[in-house]
Amino acid sequence: MIKFFRHIRKSLLEQNKMGKYFKYAIGEIILVVIGILIALQINNWNENRKLKKEEVNVLAELKEDLNSTSKELNKDLRVHIEGLEANVQFMQFLKFNKIPERDISHVFALCSRDAQAFPKTSGYNLLESKGISIITNDSLRKEVANLYQLNIKRVTESGKSNPYYDISKILDVYTKKHFTQSNSPYLSVYNQDIKDSIQFYKFYPKSIEKLKADNDLLMDLEGVIGIRTSKIDAHKMALKKIEIVLEIINRELKNND
């Protein structure tokens, strides 16, 4: 093709047709420019298509992660709500002798339960490796960043792995101080690894009077209510944000079907 154009230019020069030669040369330049622009456009289209495919893969993995994390947070939230209710019941028992419906030892065990969230983050790790700008939806990009950098972080950092927020650690000292183990098991669980059942024994208070007179216990229970409330708030906010992000992700994935 190049030889063909060169032959035409040479022929025009030999015929001394300079006007036509310059017109032809300009036309040839325009064709070359148009060809380059078309090639660039095709290259950009292919690159954008590749980036869009990567974005869809990242969003699909984020969706899977967030669905898994949502189940985890809902499970932990139930632990905290039940723990808060038990906490209030136990304090009412100590201060006003209001006997709870459940066994007092069981109520205190619920007070002491805590949880540590382990959110699934493979999708977010993939997003960070690709660069968060791969998400083209500005609103979604901001929501994802806030969710992982603020909401989920608050939940994980207020878990039991943080000594300040470890409810079990705060109250376990009172379990050993005020409760003892009964002689009869209340539950047997079969364990295949040891080819036998594991016996769980019930606890009961050593002395109700000493339990009620322990001012340190009462003060720590008050503190635990504050910690538990902050955990519940953090979980609820994170779950709400996850719901918002999932809704936007689902729309984006649907638009790219």
XYZ file of C-alpha atoms in Angstrom:
257
model
C 0.000 0.000 0.000
C 2.861 2.377 0.868
C 4.581 1.556 -2.424
C 1.337 2.324 -4.239
C 1.098 5.814 -2.679
C 4.784 6.436 -3.314
C 4.296 5.528 -6.974
C 1.419 8.040 -7.319
C 3.509 10.832 -5.744
C 6.461 10.037 -8.012
C 4.214 10.053 -11.062
C 2.776 13.451 -10.169
C 6.260 14.889 -9.636
C 7.450 13.524 -12.978
C 4.447 15.117 -14.664
C 5.275 18.385 -12.876
C 1.768 18.544 -11.460
C 2.785 20.265 -8.217
C -0.711 21.471 -7.303
C -2.149 17.984 -7.498
C 0.942 16.623 -5.748
C 0.491 18.891 -2.711
C -3.234 18.170 -2.578
C -2.538 14.473 -2.754
C 0.187 14.726 -0.073
C -2.167 16.603 2.252
C -4.871 14.022 1.613
C -2.443 11.228 2.373
C -1.441 12.927 5.648
C -5.097 13.279 6.598
C -5.668 9.584 5.878
C -2.669 8.641 8.030
C -3.921 10.854 10.878
C -7.407 9.357 10.595
C -5.868 5.875 10.663
C -3.869 6.711 13.789
C -6.941 8.172 15.497
C -8.989 5.082 14.645
C -6.212 2.839 15.980
C -6.039 4.875 19.192
C -9.814 4.729 19.541
C -9.794 0.955 19.129
C -6.953 0.665 21.636
C -8.833 2.865 24.132
C -11.994 0.839 23.611
C -10.119 -2.403 24.236
C -8.427 -0.922 27.335
C -11.735 0.369 28.716
C -13.330 -2.996 28.058
C -10.502 -4.694 29.943
C -10.823 -2.255 32.878
C -14.594 -2.708 32.977
C -14.140 -6.486 33.122
C -11.685 -6.070 36.014
C -14.129 -3.735 37.772
C -16.952 -6.266 37.431
C -14.713 -9.012 38.861
C -13.773 -6.801 41.814
C -17.406 -5.839 42.478
C -18.508 -9.480 42.305
C -15.890 -10.467 44.884
C -16.782 -7.484 47.077
C -20.416 -8.583 46.950
C -19.523 -12.105 48.049
C -17.327 -10.761 50.859
C -19.970 -8.351 52.130
C -22.691 -11.002 52.159
C -20.392 -13.212 54.233
C -19.397 -10.326 56.533
C -23.036 -9.335 56.996
C -23.867 -12.831 58.299
C -20.888 -12.657 60.655
C -21.881 -9.234 62.001
C -25.537 -10.239 62.441
C -24.451 -13.286 64.443
C -22.198 -11.150 66.662
C -24.919 -8.502 67.003
C -27.290 -11.107 68.460
C -24.597 -12.030 71.003
C -24.249 -8.375 72.053
C -27.994 -7.712 72.243
C -28.542 -10.843 74.333
C -25.538 -9.899 76.476
C -26.899 -6.392 77.080
C -30.289 -7.774 78.113
C -28.591 -10.229 80.498
C -26.413 -7.420 81.839
C -29.483 -5.340 82.724
C -31.222 -8.360 84.312
C -28.185 -9.193 86.431
C -27.849 -5.608 87.681
C -31.550 -5.542 88.567
C -30.979 -8.728 90.528
C -28.021 -7.242 92.403
C -29.611 -3.858 93.133
C -33.310 -4.653 93.493
C -33.339 -8.437 94.042
C -35.416 -8.862 90.884
C -35.037 -12.574 90.130
C -34.519 -13.256 86.384
C -36.513 -15.971 84.629
C -33.341 -17.864 83.758
C -30.818 -19.296 86.192
C -28.674 -16.513 87.658
C -25.454 -18.323 86.697
C -26.642 -18.600 83.117
C -27.545 -14.911 83.064
C -24.058 -13.976 84.255
C -22.514 -16.271 81.620
C -24.459 -14.356 78.954
C -23.197 -11.084 80.457
C -19.634 -12.312 79.967
C -20.008 -13.437 76.362
C -18.198 -11.374 73.774
C -17.373 -11.612 70.074
C -14.647 -10.669 67.633
C -15.634 -9.941 64.032
C -13.451 -11.331 61.251
C -14.745 -9.650 58.090
C -13.949 -11.269 54.747
C -11.676 -8.834 52.915
C -10.332 -10.644 49.839
C -12.446 -8.430 47.557
C -11.259 -5.229 49.232
C -7.652 -6.454 49.115
C -8.086 -7.074 45.392
C -9.559 -3.595 45.012
C -6.576 -2.035 46.780
C -4.143 -3.943 44.558
C -5.967 -2.739 41.417
C -6.443 0.791 42.766
C -9.750 2.017 44.155
C -10.150 4.276 41.101
C -11.059 1.145 39.134
C -14.583 1.672 40.523
C -16.057 4.162 38.063
C -19.147 4.974 40.130
C -18.061 7.899 42.354
C -20.773 7.273 44.940
C -19.952 3.563 45.214
C -16.227 4.267 45.469
C -16.776 6.622 48.417
C -19.214 4.260 50.147
C -16.826 1.298 49.840
C -13.904 3.329 51.220
C -15.986 4.585 54.164
C -17.358 1.120 54.881
C -13.980 -0.590 55.124
C -11.892 2.272 56.497
C -14.448 3.490 59.063
C -17.444 1.243 59.783
C -15.895 -2.231 59.575
C -12.713 -0.957 61.207
C -14.724 0.344 64.186
C -16.362 -3.065 64.592
C -13.126 -5.057 64.459
C -11.223 -2.661 66.722
C -13.961 -2.796 69.371
C -13.881 -6.607 69.423
C -12.606 -8.790 72.249
C -9.070 -8.808 70.775
C -8.831 -5.216 72.045
C -8.143 -5.479 75.829
C -10.112 -2.291 76.528
C -13.242 -3.741 74.902
C -12.828 -7.368 76.041
C -15.988 -7.940 78.092
C -15.059 -11.551 78.870
C -11.756 -10.451 80.379
C -13.457 -7.775 82.496
C -16.040 -10.176 83.983
C -14.199 -13.525 84.069
C -12.492 -12.528 87.310
C -15.920 -12.394 88.975
C -16.871 -15.807 87.563
C -13.938 -17.367 89.403
C -14.519 -15.234 92.489
C -18.260 -15.784 92.988
C -19.201 -18.998 91.157
C -18.313 -22.651 91.538
C -18.949 -25.754 89.513
C -21.673 -28.260 90.356
C -21.040 -32.027 90.567
C -23.568 -33.064 87.942
C -23.258 -32.343 84.175
C -26.044 -30.457 82.446
C -24.866 -31.141 78.897
C -22.939 -33.857 77.076
C -21.455 -33.320 73.635
C -20.079 -36.248 71.649
C -16.634 -35.647 70.210
C -15.527 -38.036 67.472
C -11.850 -37.110 67.849
C -11.646 -38.563 71.342
C -14.364 -41.208 70.821
C -16.239 -40.007 73.855
C -18.597 -37.304 75.057
C -17.494 -34.053 76.683
C -19.281 -33.148 79.916
C -20.284 -29.554 80.652
C -21.008 -28.704 84.279
C -23.328 -26.044 85.580
C -22.091 -23.153 87.730
C -23.864 -21.704 90.721
C -23.132 -18.778 93.082
C -20.945 -19.475 96.109
C -22.708 -16.774 98.135
C -25.552 -14.535 96.967
C -24.789 -12.112 99.803
C -21.131 -11.674 98.778
C -22.179 -11.407 95.143
C -24.561 -8.532 95.915
C -22.034 -6.841 98.204
C -19.300 -6.705 95.544
C -19.235 -3.026 94.553
C -16.429 -3.591 92.021
C -18.647 -6.052 90.175
C -21.489 -3.549 90.059
C -19.214 -0.817 88.723
C -17.708 -3.095 86.083
C -21.193 -4.191 84.998
C -22.085 -0.519 84.514
C -18.947 -0.067 82.415
C -19.752 -3.184 80.382
C -23.168 -1.742 79.516
C -21.429 1.246 77.920
C -18.980 -0.976 76.033
C -21.742 -3.324 74.907
C -23.891 -0.415 73.703
C -21.023 0.986 71.618
C -20.444 -2.458 70.082
C -24.140 -2.738 69.167
C -24.147 0.739 67.605
C -20.997 -0.026 65.586
C -22.456 -3.320 64.317
C -25.771 -1.743 63.351
C -24.078 1.112 61.492
C -21.764 -1.284 59.643
C -24.692 -3.519 58.658
C -26.637 -0.508 57.387
C -23.633 0.622 55.302
C -23.150 -2.897 53.939
C -26.786 -2.917 52.827
C -26.306 0.415 51.002
C -23.082 -0.730 49.299
C -24.610 -4.067 48.244
C -27.577 -2.270 46.724
C -25.287 -0.077 44.579
C -23.062 -3.033 43.634
C -26.085 -5.041 42.511
C -27.189 -2.167 40.276
C -23.700 -1.851 38.769
C -23.458 -5.588 38.085
C -26.924 -5.611 36.553
C -26.000 -2.725 34.240
C -22.946 -4.651 33.080
C -24.710 -7.949 32.337
